[in-house]
Amino acid sequence: MLYLDNAATTPLRGQVLEVMLPFLSEDFHNPSSVYTPARKVRAAIDDARIVIADAINARPEEIFFTAGGTESDNWAIKGVLEASKRGRHIITTQTEHHGILFVCKHLEKIGDSVTYLPVDHEGFVSPQDFENAIRPDTCLASIMFANNEVGTLQPIEQLAAIANKHGVPLHTDAVQAVGHIPIDVDAMGVQLMSLSAHKFGGPKGVGVLFVKRGTAITPMFQGGAQERSRRAGTENVAGIVGMAKALQLSVEEIPTERPRVTAMRDRLIHEILTNIPHTQLNGASGDRRLAGNVNISFRFIEGESLLLHLDMKGCCASTGSACSSGALEPSHVLMAMGLGHELSNGAIRFSLGVNNTDADIFQLIEILRPAVEKLRSLSPLYDDYLKS
Amino acid sequence: MEYSEKVMEHFMNPRNVGEMEDASGIGTVGNVQCGDIMRVFLKIENDTVTDAKFKTFGCGAAVATSSMATEMVKGKTIPEVLTITNKTVMDALDGLPAVKAHCSVLAEEAVQSALWDYAQKNNLTIEGLNPPKENHEHSH
C-alpha cells in the first residue's frame, strides 16, 4: 500500500502503542480515585502534561486535554466568546478547518457577528486586512497555523503581534503543524492553540487545547473536577499517555524529518509538474508551505475519479473535489484562493509522512501517469481544449 | 460511501467511450460547478439507436452511469429509449450511494438531450420528450 494521506491521519507509532497498553489493561484505575494504584495513573497524566507543555514551550497548567482537534477548536471559540467582556464579534479566515468554520456559521445564525478574512492565491491572509477587521467588540480571532488542504503557513507571530496590540486573544488551529514544525507558543504570542494526537503518530480521539494563563474561557464541560474543572469527564488516560509519547518522538525528529520530508515534497511536486501536462501546484512554496503537503490540480479531470484509479492501485490520497465523499461542494479553501470550479474539482492532496520514502514518489508517478491519461481520454473538457 | 462492484467495473472499464463524427444527435448536460459534465452521441437509423458514445468529466458514479446508459440505449427504438430513467440506470448498476443519485439523473438527461438534438435537426416531434433544461442545475 502506498499511503500518501498523512494529513488525514498517521499510523500509530509502535513505541506509542507500547506506552499506551498498560493503561488499557492493568493500570485501568480512575485517576481521580484516592487509592494507591490510581495514583500511578494520575502520575502518568501529570507526566504527559509536562512532556506536552515542554514540547510547545507552555506551562503544564496551560495544557487541557480534549477529545481532539475539533473539540479544541469548538471550545476555543465558544469558551472565549462566552467569557469575553469585549463583545461578540469573531475574526477568522475563509480557509479554516470546518471545526472552526462551522462553529462560526452556527454563531452567526444565533446572532453573533463574524468576519471571514479573504486569502490571496497562495492562501495567505493579509495582516493589514486583519488589523482593519478588529473592532471594539472583537472578542477573539482564530487563524489556523498550517492549512490542512494546501499547507499554507500563516505568519502567526506577525498576526499575534497585531492581535495583542489591540487586546484581542488569538487562537490558532495548529493541528497540521504540531509535531512537524517547531512550536513555541510563547514566541508565537498566541493565547490559544489546538492540537490533535493522531496527526503526529499518536492515537485518535485525543488532543489538547493550550490556553495561556490569564485567558478568560468558560468550561467545555461541566461535571467533575478534571482538567481543573474546565473540561469535566474521566480522562482518556491511554490516549493522553500515547499523545505525549508521540509528540516527544516527533519533536525530537523535527531537525532531521522536516528537511527530509520537505525535499521529498519538492521532488514529488517537480516530478508531477514535469511528467504530467496541464497540472499546477496549489498553495505556497518553500518554508511557507508545510513540509509534507502537496496539492495539485489536474486539469480536465475530476478529483474523485482520479482517487478511485489511485485506490485501485493501492494508493491512498485525498481530494477537495465537489463530488467526493458526499460533500458536493468544491473545496472552500481552493475556491477562496480563487481557483475556480474546474481546478478546484480536479485537485488532489498528497500528504507525506515519516513512513514515506523517495521510492514512493516514483511509484506514485508510475500510477498517476496512465490514470490521468485514461481520465482525460474520457473528458469532454479535454476534447474541447484540444479543439480550441 | 461505497460503490457497487458493477459501478466500479463500469468506471474502470467504461463502454462506448468516444466521440462520433456522424452522430444523429448530441446532448451535453451538467457544468463544472456541479463537478459533472456528460456528452452523449447517438446514431439513430429508422427510429432506432444503432450506436451510442459518450465523454464524461465527473466522479466515479458519473462515468459509470454514462457507460451503463449508453449500453442500455443501443438497439432500442426511440419510445423504448424514453422509458430509460435515472432509476433504471441506477438499478442496472446495482444502485448508487444516496449522495450520488444525481449523477444518474444527469445520464438520463444527457440521453434525452441527444434525442432532442436529433429531433430538432430533423424537424421531428418525439412524443413524451421535453426540451433539455438550460443551465442544468440538479438539487444539491
Coordinates of C-alpha atoms in Angstrom, one line a residue:
Chain A
M1 CA 0.0 0.0 0.0
L2 CA 1.2 3.5 -0.9
Y3 CA -0.1 5.7 2.0
L4 CA 0.0 9.4 1.0
D5 CA -2.7 10.8 3.2
N6 CA -0.8 11.7 6.4
A7 CA -2.7 14.9 6.8
A8 CA -5.9 12.8 7.2
T9 CA -4.2 10.6 9.9
T10 CA -0.9 9.0 10.6
P11 CA -0.2 5.4 11.6
L12 CA 0.2 4.9 15.4
R13 CA 3.9 4.6 16.2
G14 CA 5.0 1.3 17.7
Q15 CA 6.6 2.9 20.7
V16 CA 3.4 4.9 21.4
L17 CA 1.3 1.8 21.4
E18 CA 3.7 0.2 23.9
V19 CA 3.4 3.0 26.4
M20 CA -0.4 3.0 26.0
L21 CA -1.1 -0.7 26.6
P22 CA -0.7 -0.8 30.4
F23 CA -3.4 1.8 30.7
L24 CA -5.8 -0.3 28.6
S25 CA -5.1 -3.3 30.9
E26 CA -3.6 -3.5 34.4
D27 CA -3.5 0.3 35.0
F28 CA -7.2 0.8 34.5
H29 CA -7.9 2.7 37.7
N30 CA -9.7 6.0 37.7
P31 CA -7.0 8.7 38.1
S32 CA -9.4 10.7 40.4
S33 CA -9.6 7.8 42.9
V34 CA -7.6 8.0 46.2
Y35 CA -6.1 4.5 46.5
T36 CA -2.5 3.6 45.6
P37 CA -3.0 2.0 42.1
A38 CA -4.9 5.1 41.0
R39 CA -2.0 7.4 41.9
K40 CA 0.2 5.7 39.3
V41 CA -2.5 6.6 36.7
R42 CA -2.7 10.2 37.9
A43 CA 1.1 10.5 37.8
A44 CA 1.0 9.3 34.2
I45 CA -1.4 12.1 33.2
D46 CA 0.7 14.7 35.1
D47 CA 3.9 13.5 33.4
A48 CA 2.2 13.6 30.0
R49 CA 1.1 17.2 30.6
I50 CA 4.6 18.2 31.4
V51 CA 6.0 16.5 28.3
I52 CA 3.4 18.2 26.1
A53 CA 3.9 21.6 27.7
D54 CA 7.7 21.3 27.2
A55 CA 7.2 20.4 23.6
I56 CA 5.5 23.6 22.8
N57 CA 7.1 25.8 25.4
A58 CA 4.0 26.2 27.5
R59 CA 3.3 25.7 31.2
P60 CA 1.7 22.4 32.3
E61 CA -1.3 24.2 33.7
E62 CA -1.9 25.7 30.3
I63 CA -2.5 22.3 28.7
F64 CA -6.1 21.0 28.7
F65 CA -6.8 17.5 27.3
T66 CA -9.7 17.2 24.9
A67 CA -11.0 14.6 22.5
G68 CA -9.1 16.1 19.6
G69 CA -8.7 19.0 17.2
T70 CA -12.4 19.6 16.6
E71 CA -13.3 19.7 20.3
S72 CA -10.4 22.0 20.9
D73 CA -11.5 24.3 18.1
N74 CA -15.1 24.4 19.3
W75 CA -14.1 25.0 22.8
A76 CA -11.7 27.8 22.0
I77 CA -14.4 29.7 20.1
K78 CA -17.4 29.1 22.3
G79 CA -15.5 29.3 25.6
V80 CA -13.7 32.6 24.8
L81 CA -16.9 34.2 23.3
E82 CA -18.9 33.3 26.4
A83 CA -16.3 34.6 28.8
S84 CA -15.5 37.8 26.9
K85 CA -16.4 41.2 28.2
R86 CA -15.4 42.9 24.9
G87 CA -18.4 41.7 22.8
R88 CA -19.5 39.0 20.4
H89 CA -17.5 39.6 17.2
I90 CA -15.1 37.0 15.9
I91 CA -12.5 37.3 13.2
T92 CA -11.4 34.2 11.3
T93 CA -10.4 33.3 7.7
Q94 CA -12.2 31.8 4.7
T95 CA -9.8 28.8 4.7
E96 CA -10.2 27.4 8.2
H97 CA -10.9 23.8 9.0
H98 CA -14.7 23.1 9.3
G99 CA -14.0 22.7 13.1
I100 CA -13.8 26.4 13.2
L101 CA -15.8 27.5 10.2
F102 CA -19.0 25.7 11.0
V103 CA -18.9 26.9 14.6
C104 CA -18.7 30.4 13.3
K105 CA -21.5 29.8 10.8
H106 CA -23.6 28.5 13.7
L107 CA -22.8 31.5 15.9
E108 CA -23.8 33.8 13.1
K109 CA -27.2 32.0 12.9
I110 CA -27.8 32.8 16.6
G111 CA -27.0 36.4 16.2
D112 CA -23.2 36.8 16.7
S113 CA -21.0 38.6 14.2
V114 CA -18.1 37.0 12.3
T115 CA -15.6 38.4 9.8
Y116 CA -14.1 35.9 7.4
L117 CA -10.8 37.3 6.1
P118 CA -10.1 36.6 2.5
V119 CA -6.8 35.0 1.3
D120 CA -4.5 35.6 -1.6
H121 CA -3.9 33.0 -4.4
E122 CA -1.4 31.1 -2.1
G123 CA -3.8 31.1 0.8
F124 CA -2.3 33.9 2.9
V125 CA -4.3 36.4 4.9
S126 CA -3.2 40.0 4.8
P127 CA -2.0 41.3 8.2
Q128 CA -3.4 44.7 7.2
D129 CA -6.8 43.2 6.5
F130 CA -6.7 41.5 9.9
E131 CA -5.9 44.7 11.7
N132 CA -8.6 46.6 9.8
A133 CA -11.2 43.9 10.8
I134 CA -10.6 44.4 14.6
R135 CA -13.5 46.2 16.3
P136 CA -14.0 47.3 19.9
D137 CA -16.4 44.3 20.3
T138 CA -14.0 41.7 18.8
C139 CA -13.7 39.0 21.4
L140 CA -11.5 36.5 19.6
A141 CA -9.5 35.9 16.4
S142 CA -8.9 32.4 15.1
I143 CA -6.4 31.9 12.3
M144 CA -5.1 28.5 11.5
F145 CA -1.3 27.9 11.5
A146 CA -1.0 25.3 8.8
N147 CA -3.8 24.8 6.3
N148 CA -4.9 21.2 6.1
E149 CA -5.6 21.2 2.3
V150 CA -2.8 23.3 0.9
G151 CA -0.2 23.5 3.7
T152 CA 0.0 27.3 3.7
L153 CA 1.7 28.5 6.9
Q154 CA 0.2 31.8 8.1
P155 CA 2.6 34.4 9.6
I156 CA 1.2 33.7 13.1
E157 CA 3.8 35.7 15.0
Q158 CA 3.0 38.8 12.9
L159 CA -0.7 38.3 13.3
A160 CA -0.4 37.7 17.0
A161 CA 1.5 40.9 17.5
I162 CA -1.4 42.8 15.9
A163 CA -4.0 41.0 18.0
N164 CA -2.0 41.6 21.2
K165 CA -1.6 45.3 20.3
H166 CA -5.4 45.5 20.3
G167 CA -6.0 43.3 23.2
V168 CA -7.8 40.6 21.2
P169 CA -6.9 37.0 22.1
L170 CA -5.7 34.9 19.2
H171 CA -6.5 31.2 18.8
T172 CA -4.6 29.1 16.2
D173 CA -5.6 25.7 14.9
A174 CA -2.2 24.1 14.7
V175 CA -3.4 20.6 14.2
Q176 CA -1.4 20.1 11.0
A177 CA 1.7 21.8 12.3
V178 CA 2.4 20.4 15.7
G179 CA 4.9 17.6 15.6
H180 CA 6.1 18.7 12.2
I181 CA 7.3 22.2 12.8
P182 CA 9.0 23.6 16.0
I183 CA 6.3 25.3 18.0
D184 CA 6.9 27.9 20.7
V185 CA 3.6 29.3 21.9
D186 CA 5.4 32.0 23.9
A187 CA 7.3 33.2 20.8
M188 CA 4.3 32.9 18.6
G189 CA 2.3 35.1 21.0
V190 CA -1.0 33.2 20.8
Q191 CA -3.4 32.8 23.7
L192 CA -5.0 29.5 22.5
M193 CA -3.9 26.7 20.3
S194 CA -5.5 23.4 19.2
L195 CA -3.6 20.2 18.5
S196 CA -4.6 16.6 17.7
A197 CA -2.5 13.5 18.6
H198 CA -3.3 11.3 15.5
K199 CA -1.7 13.8 13.1
F200 CA 1.8 13.0 14.6
G201 CA 1.8 9.3 15.2
G202 CA -0.5 9.3 18.3
P203 CA -3.9 7.8 18.8
K204 CA -7.2 9.1 17.5
G205 CA -9.7 10.8 19.8
V206 CA -7.3 12.8 21.9
G207 CA -6.0 16.3 21.6
V208 CA -5.1 19.5 23.5
L209 CA -6.3 23.0 23.9
F210 CA -3.5 25.2 25.0
V211 CA -4.9 28.2 27.0
K212 CA -2.4 30.8 28.0
R213 CA -2.6 31.7 31.7
G214 CA -4.9 34.6 32.3
T215 CA -7.1 34.0 29.2
A216 CA -10.8 34.1 30.1
I217 CA -12.6 30.9 28.9
T218 CA -15.7 29.1 30.2
P219 CA -15.5 25.4 30.7
M220 CA -16.1 23.0 27.8
F221 CA -18.0 20.5 30.0
Q222 CA -19.4 20.9 33.5
G223 CA -19.2 18.0 35.9
G224 CA -16.2 16.6 37.7
A225 CA -13.1 18.5 38.7
Q226 CA -10.9 17.1 35.8
E227 CA -8.7 19.5 33.9
R228 CA -9.1 22.0 36.7
S229 CA -12.9 21.9 36.3
R230 CA -12.6 23.3 32.7
R231 CA -13.2 20.0 30.9
A232 CA -15.1 17.6 33.1
G233 CA -15.0 13.8 32.4
T234 CA -12.8 10.9 33.3
E235 CA -9.6 11.3 31.3
N236 CA -8.7 9.2 28.2
V237 CA -5.6 8.0 30.0
A238 CA -4.1 5.7 27.4
G239 CA -4.8 8.4 24.7
I240 CA -3.1 11.1 26.8
V241 CA -0.1 9.0 27.6
G242 CA 0.2 8.0 23.9
M243 CA -0.1 11.6 22.7
A244 CA 2.7 12.7 24.9
K245 CA 5.0 10.0 23.7
A246 CA 4.1 10.6 20.1
L247 CA 4.7 14.4 20.5
Q248 CA 8.0 13.8 22.3
L249 CA 9.3 11.5 19.5
S250 CA 8.0 13.7 16.7
V251 CA 9.6 16.9 18.1
E252 CA 12.9 15.1 18.6
E253 CA 12.8 14.1 15.0
I254 CA 11.9 17.5 13.5
P255 CA 15.5 18.6 12.9
T256 CA 16.0 15.5 10.6
E257 CA 12.5 14.8 9.4
R258 CA 11.5 18.3 8.4
P259 CA 14.3 18.7 5.8
R260 CA 13.9 15.1 4.6
V261 CA 10.1 15.4 4.1
T262 CA 10.5 18.9 2.5
A263 CA 13.0 17.6 0.0
M264 CA 10.6 14.6 -0.8
R265 CA 7.7 17.1 -1.1
D266 CA 9.6 19.2 -3.6
R267 CA 10.7 16.2 -5.6
L268 CA 7.1 15.0 -5.8
I269 CA 5.9 18.4 -7.0
H270 CA 8.7 18.5 -9.6
E271 CA 8.0 15.0 -10.8
I272 CA 4.3 15.6 -11.2
L273 CA 4.6 19.0 -12.9
T274 CA 7.3 17.8 -15.3
N275 CA 5.8 14.4 -16.1
I276 CA 2.1 15.2 -16.4
P277 CA 1.0 18.1 -18.6
H278 CA -1.8 20.6 -17.5
T279 CA -1.0 20.3 -13.8
Q280 CA -0.5 23.1 -11.3
L281 CA 0.6 23.4 -7.7
N282 CA -1.9 25.0 -5.4
G283 CA -0.5 27.0 -2.4
A284 CA 2.9 28.4 -1.4
S285 CA 6.4 27.1 -1.9
G286 CA 9.5 26.7 0.3
D287 CA 9.4 27.3 4.0
R288 CA 6.0 29.0 3.8
R289 CA 4.4 25.6 3.0
L290 CA 4.0 22.6 5.4
A291 CA 6.8 20.0 4.8
G292 CA 4.5 17.1 3.8
N293 CA 1.8 18.8 1.8
V294 CA 1.4 18.6 -2.0
N295 CA -1.8 19.8 -3.6
I296 CA -2.0 19.6 -7.3
S297 CA -4.8 20.4 -9.8
F298 CA -5.1 18.0 -12.7
R299 CA -6.9 20.0 -15.4
F300 CA -9.8 18.4 -17.4
I301 CA -10.4 15.6 -14.8
E302 CA -12.4 15.4 -11.6
G303 CA -10.7 14.6 -8.4
E304 CA -12.8 11.7 -7.1
S305 CA -12.4 9.7 -10.3
L306 CA -8.6 10.1 -10.1
L307 CA -8.7 9.0 -6.4
L308 CA -10.6 5.9 -7.4
H309 CA -8.0 5.0 -10.0
L310 CA -5.2 5.5 -7.4
D311 CA -7.2 3.4 -4.9
M312 CA -7.4 0.5 -7.4
K313 CA -3.6 0.6 -7.5
G314 CA -3.3 0.7 -3.7
C315 CA -2.6 4.4 -3.4
C316 CA -4.4 6.5 -0.7
A317 CA -4.7 10.2 -1.2
S318 CA -7.4 12.8 -0.7
T319 CA -9.4 15.3 -2.7
G320 CA -11.3 18.5 -2.2
S321 CA -13.5 17.9 -5.2
A322 CA -17.2 18.6 -5.3
C323 CA -18.3 15.1 -5.8
S324 CA -16.1 13.4 -3.2
S325 CA -17.3 11.8 -0.1
G326 CA -20.7 13.4 -0.5
A327 CA -19.5 16.9 0.1
L328 CA -21.0 18.1 -3.2
E329 CA -19.3 21.5 -2.9
P330 CA -15.8 22.1 -4.2
S331 CA -13.1 22.8 -1.6
H332 CA -13.8 26.1 0.2
V333 CA -10.1 26.6 0.6
L334 CA -9.3 26.3 -3.1
M335 CA -12.3 28.4 -4.0
A336 CA -11.2 31.1 -1.5
M337 CA -7.8 31.1 -3.2
G338 CA -9.5 31.9 -6.5
L339 CA -9.0 28.6 -8.3
G340 CA -12.5 28.3 -9.9
H341 CA -14.7 25.3 -10.1
E342 CA -12.7 23.2 -12.6
L343 CA -9.3 23.5 -11.0
S344 CA -10.9 23.0 -7.5
N345 CA -12.7 19.9 -8.6
G346 CA -9.6 18.5 -10.1
A347 CA -7.4 18.9 -7.1
I348 CA -5.7 16.1 -5.2
R349 CA -3.8 16.3 -1.9
F350 CA -0.9 14.0 -1.3
S351 CA 0.5 14.3 2.2
L352 CA 3.8 12.8 3.1
G353 CA 4.9 11.5 6.5
V354 CA 7.6 9.7 8.4
N355 CA 7.0 6.4 6.7
N356 CA 7.3 7.7 3.1
T357 CA 10.5 7.4 1.0
D358 CA 11.6 8.6 -2.4
A359 CA 10.7 5.2 -3.8
D360 CA 7.0 6.0 -3.0
I361 CA 7.3 9.1 -5.2
F362 CA 8.4 7.3 -8.2
Q363 CA 5.8 4.6 -7.6
L364 CA 3.1 7.3 -7.5
I365 CA 4.2 8.8 -10.7
E366 CA 4.0 5.4 -12.4
I367 CA 0.4 5.0 -11.2
L368 CA -0.6 8.6 -11.8
R369 CA 0.5 9.0 -15.4
P370 CA -1.7 6.3 -17.0
A371 CA -4.6 7.2 -14.7
V372 CA -4.6 10.8 -15.7
E373 CA -4.3 9.9 -19.4
K374 CA -7.2 7.5 -19.2
L375 CA -9.5 10.0 -17.5
R376 CA -8.5 12.7 -19.9
S377 CA -9.4 10.4 -22.8
L378 CA -13.0 10.3 -21.2
S379 CA -13.2 14.1 -20.7
P380 CA -15.3 16.3 -22.8
L381 CA -13.4 19.3 -21.4
Y382 CA -10.1 17.8 -22.7
D383 CA -11.7 17.4 -26.2
D384 CA -12.9 21.0 -26.1
Y385 CA -9.4 22.1 -25.1
L386 CA -7.7 20.1 -27.9
K387 CA -10.1 21.5 -30.5
S388 CA -9.7 25.1 -29.3
Chain B
M1 CA -19.8 5.8 0.8
E2 CA -19.2 2.7 -1.2
Y3 CA -19.7 1.9 -4.9
S4 CA -21.1 -1.4 -6.0
E5 CA -18.8 -3.8 -7.9
K6 CA -20.8 -3.1 -11.0
V7 CA -20.2 0.6 -10.7
M8 CA -16.5 0.1 -10.2
E9 CA -16.4 -2.3 -13.1
H10 CA -18.0 0.2 -15.5
F11 CA -15.9 3.0 -14.0
M12 CA -12.6 1.2 -14.6
N13 CA -13.7 -0.3 -18.0
P14 CA -16.2 2.2 -19.4
R15 CA -18.1 1.1 -22.5
N16 CA -18.7 3.3 -25.5
V17 CA -16.1 6.0 -24.7
G18 CA -15.5 8.3 -27.6
E19 CA -16.9 10.8 -30.0
M20 CA -19.0 10.2 -33.1
E21 CA -18.3 12.0 -36.4
D22 CA -21.7 11.3 -37.9
A23 CA -23.9 11.5 -34.8
S24 CA -27.6 11.9 -35.4
G25 CA -27.9 13.8 -32.1
I26 CA -25.5 15.1 -29.4
G27 CA -26.5 16.1 -25.9
T28 CA -24.3 17.8 -23.3
V29 CA -25.5 18.3 -19.8
G30 CA -24.1 19.4 -16.5
N31 CA -21.4 22.0 -15.8
V32 CA -18.1 22.3 -13.9
Q33 CA -19.9 24.0 -10.9
C34 CA -21.6 20.6 -10.1
G35 CA -18.4 18.8 -11.0
D36 CA -20.0 16.7 -13.7
I37 CA -20.4 17.1 -17.5
M38 CA -21.8 14.4 -19.7
R39 CA -21.8 14.5 -23.5
V40 CA -23.8 11.7 -25.3
F41 CA -23.6 11.0 -29.0
L42 CA -26.4 8.9 -30.6
K43 CA -26.6 7.3 -34.1
I44 CA -30.2 6.9 -35.0
E45 CA -31.5 4.9 -38.0
N46 CA -35.1 4.0 -38.7
D47 CA -36.2 5.3 -35.3
T48 CA -33.7 3.0 -33.6
V49 CA -30.5 3.9 -31.7
T50 CA -27.8 1.9 -33.6
D51 CA -24.8 3.3 -31.8
A52 CA -24.0 5.4 -28.7
K53 CA -20.8 7.1 -27.4
F54 CA -20.0 9.3 -24.5
K55 CA -17.5 11.6 -22.9
T56 CA -17.8 12.5 -19.3
F57 CA -16.0 14.7 -16.8
G58 CA -17.0 13.7 -13.3
C59 CA -16.8 11.3 -10.4
G60 CA -16.9 7.5 -10.5
A61 CA -20.7 7.5 -10.5
A62 CA -20.9 9.9 -13.4
V63 CA -18.6 7.8 -15.5
A64 CA -20.3 4.5 -14.6
T65 CA -23.8 5.8 -15.3
S66 CA -22.7 7.2 -18.7
S67 CA -21.2 3.9 -19.6
M68 CA -24.4 2.0 -18.5
A69 CA -26.8 4.4 -20.1
T70 CA -25.1 4.2 -23.5
E71 CA -25.1 0.4 -23.2
M72 CA -28.8 0.4 -22.4
V73 CA -29.9 2.7 -25.3
K74 CA -28.2 0.7 -28.0
G75 CA -30.6 -1.3 -30.2
K76 CA -33.6 0.4 -28.6
T77 CA -36.3 2.3 -30.5
I78 CA -36.9 5.9 -29.6
P79 CA -40.0 5.1 -27.5
E80 CA -38.1 2.4 -25.7
V81 CA -35.2 4.8 -25.0
L82 CA -37.7 7.2 -23.4
T83 CA -38.5 4.5 -20.8
I84 CA -34.9 4.6 -19.6
T85 CA -34.8 6.7 -16.5
N86 CA -32.2 7.5 -13.8
K87 CA -33.8 4.8 -11.8
T88 CA -33.4 2.0 -14.4
V89 CA -29.8 3.1 -15.0
M90 CA -29.2 3.0 -11.3
D91 CA -30.8 -0.4 -10.9
A92 CA -28.7 -1.8 -13.7
L93 CA -25.6 -0.7 -11.7
D94 CA -26.9 -2.4 -8.5
G95 CA -27.6 1.0 -7.0
L96 CA -25.6 4.2 -6.2
P97 CA -24.8 5.8 -2.9
A98 CA -27.5 8.2 -2.0
V99 CA -25.3 11.3 -2.4
K100 CA -24.5 10.1 -6.0
A101 CA -28.1 9.7 -7.1
H102 CA -28.0 13.0 -9.0
C103 CA -25.3 11.5 -11.3
S104 CA -27.8 9.1 -12.7
V105 CA -30.3 11.9 -13.4
L106 CA -27.6 13.5 -15.4
A107 CA -27.2 10.3 -17.5
E108 CA -31.0 10.3 -18.2
E109 CA -30.9 14.0 -19.2
A110 CA -27.9 13.6 -21.4
V111 CA -29.6 10.8 -23.5
Q112 CA -32.8 12.9 -23.7
S113 CA -30.9 16.0 -24.7
A114 CA -29.2 14.0 -27.5
L115 CA -32.7 12.8 -28.7
W116 CA -33.9 16.4 -28.6
D117 CA -31.0 17.5 -30.7
Y118 CA -31.8 14.7 -33.2
A119 CA -35.5 15.8 -33.3
Q120 CA -34.5 19.5 -33.8
K121 CA -32.1 18.6 -36.6
N122 CA -34.8 16.5 -38.4
N123 CA -37.8 18.7 -37.7
L124 CA -39.4 15.8 -35.7
T125 CA -41.7 15.8 -32.7
I126 CA -40.9 13.0 -30.3
E127 CA -43.9 12.3 -28.1
G128 CA -43.1 12.5 -24.4
L129 CA -39.8 14.2 -24.9
N130 CA -39.3 17.5 -23.1
P131 CA -36.7 20.1 -24.2
P132 CA -33.5 20.0 -22.2
K133 CA -33.2 22.5 -19.3
E134 CA -30.9 25.4 -20.0
N135 CA -28.1 25.8 -17.4
H136 CA -28.6 22.4 -15.9
E137 CA -29.0 22.5 -12.2
H138 CA -29.6 19.5 -10.1
S139 CA -30.6 19.5 -6.5
H140 CA -27.6 19.7 -4.2

